[in-house]
Coordinates of C-alpha atoms in Angstrom, one line a residue:
X193 CA -0.2 0.0 0.0
X194 CA 1.7 3.4 -1.2
X195 CA 0.4 7.0 -0.7
X196 CA 0.2 9.7 2.0
X197 CA -2.4 10.4 4.3
X198 CA -2.5 14.0 6.0
X199 CA -5.2 15.2 8.7
X200 CA -5.4 17.7 11.0
X201 CA -8.6 16.1 12.8
X202 CA -10.7 13.1 11.9
X203 CA -13.9 12.6 14.3
X204 CA -15.7 9.1 14.1
X205 CA -18.8 10.4 16.1
X206 CA -21.2 8.4 13.8
X207 CA -19.0 6.2 11.5
X208 CA -18.2 9.4 9.2
X209 CA -15.7 12.2 10.0
X210 CA -17.5 15.3 11.9
X211 CA -18.9 18.0 9.5
X212 CA -17.1 20.4 11.5
X213 CA -13.7 19.1 10.6
X214 CA -14.7 18.0 6.8
X215 CA -12.4 19.4 4.1
X216 CA -13.1 22.9 2.6
X217 CA -15.4 22.9 -0.3
X218 CA -17.1 19.7 -0.2
X219 CA -20.9 19.8 0.8
X220 CA -21.4 20.3 4.5
X221 CA -25.3 19.7 4.2
X222 CA -27.8 18.6 1.7
X223 CA -31.2 17.5 1.6
X224 CA -34.1 16.3 -0.8
X225 CA -37.6 17.4 0.9
X226 CA -41.4 16.6 -0.5
X227 CA -42.7 19.9 -0.7
X228 CA -46.1 19.9 1.1
X229 CA -45.2 17.4 4.2
X230 CA -42.3 18.2 4.3
X231 CA -40.9 14.5 4.4
X232 CA -37.0 14.3 4.3
X233 CA -36.2 11.8 1.2
X234 CA -32.6 11.9 1.6
X235 CA -30.0 14.1 3.6
X236 CA -26.6 14.6 5.0
X237 CA -26.2 16.6 8.1
X238 CA -29.6 17.7 8.4
X239 CA -31.9 16.9 11.2
X240 CA -35.2 18.1 10.3
X241 CA -37.0 20.4 8.2
X242 CA -39.7 22.8 9.3
X243 CA -42.6 24.3 7.3
X244 CA -43.0 28.0 8.5
X245 CA -45.7 28.8 5.8
X246 CA -46.4 27.3 2.3
X247 CA -43.2 27.3 0.3
X248 CA -41.3 28.6 3.0
X249 CA -38.8 26.2 5.1
X250 CA -36.2 26.0 7.5
X251 CA -33.8 23.3 7.1
X252 CA -31.9 22.5 10.5
X253 CA -28.3 21.0 10.3
X254 CA -27.5 18.1 12.7
X255 CA -24.0 19.7 13.2
X256 CA -24.1 23.5 13.1
X257 CA -21.9 25.5 10.9
X258 CA -18.9 27.2 12.3
X259 CA -19.7 30.6 14.1
X260 CA -19.3 32.9 11.3
X261 CA -22.2 31.3 9.2
X262 CA -20.2 32.1 5.9
X263 CA -21.3 29.4 3.6
X264 CA -23.1 29.3 0.4
X265 CA -26.4 27.5 -0.5
X266 CA -27.9 26.2 -3.8
X267 CA -30.9 24.8 -4.6
X268 CA -34.0 24.0 -6.7
X269 CA -37.6 23.2 -6.6
X270 CA -39.5 20.7 -8.8
X271 CA -43.0 21.8 -9.8
X272 CA -46.0 20.1 -11.8
X273 CA -44.6 20.1 -15.5
X274 CA -48.3 20.6 -16.6
X275 CA -48.6 23.9 -15.1
X276 CA -47.2 26.7 -17.3
X277 CA -44.9 29.5 -16.1
X278 CA -41.5 30.7 -15.5
X279 CA -39.1 32.1 -12.8
X280 CA -39.1 28.8 -10.9
X281 CA -36.2 29.1 -8.2
X282 CA -35.2 29.0 -4.5
X283 CA -34.0 31.7 -2.6
X284 CA -32.4 32.2 0.6
X285 CA -34.2 33.8 3.3
X286 CA -31.7 33.8 6.1
X287 CA -28.7 31.8 7.2
X288 CA -27.7 30.8 10.7
X289 CA -25.2 28.6 12.3
X290 CA -27.6 26.0 13.1
X291 CA -30.1 26.4 10.0
X292 CA -30.8 27.8 6.8
X293 CA -34.4 29.1 5.8
X294 CA -35.3 28.9 2.0
X295 CA -38.2 30.0 -0.1
X296 CA -39.5 28.1 -3.0
X297 CA -40.5 30.7 -5.9
X298 CA -42.8 30.3 -8.6
X299 CA -43.3 33.0 -11.4
X300 CA -40.8 35.3 -9.8
X301 CA -42.4 36.4 -6.9
X302 CA -45.1 34.2 -5.9
X303 CA -44.3 31.3 -3.3
X304 CA -45.8 28.0 -4.2
X305 CA -45.4 24.7 -2.5
X306 CA -43.4 22.5 -5.1
X307 CA -43.3 18.7 -5.3
X308 CA -39.8 18.7 -4.1
X309 CA -37.0 21.0 -2.9
X310 CA -33.2 20.0 -3.1
X311 CA -30.6 22.4 -1.4
X312 CA -26.8 21.9 -0.9
X313 CA -24.6 24.0 1.6
X314 CA -20.9 24.4 1.0
X315 CA -18.4 26.4 2.9
X316 CA -17.1 26.6 6.5
X317 CA -18.7 23.5 8.3

């Protein structure tokens, strides 16, 4: 076996290394959520999702981001393909160490509950 392994810290809290010590540039959290329930279909470092109101979600992290909360989130929503319209996107409402709040937008300014929301968080974790 050949190669070099260099690590400052690796925690084995749940069989994976802790997101607090994950290498910079990889996803610190992600999830796929059914829009109306919300049911988490699949996730990493997400403890729960709260529906604040229609198409307004708070995604709670299992392990919080570092204190400065400097991270980037990207995501999109899936809507009924039969409904015509444009401007389907997800917007960031607010970011905190332990959670991120997102809105599912449809036809540019209207919030509308999607079939599915997918969100990924990258940055200081």
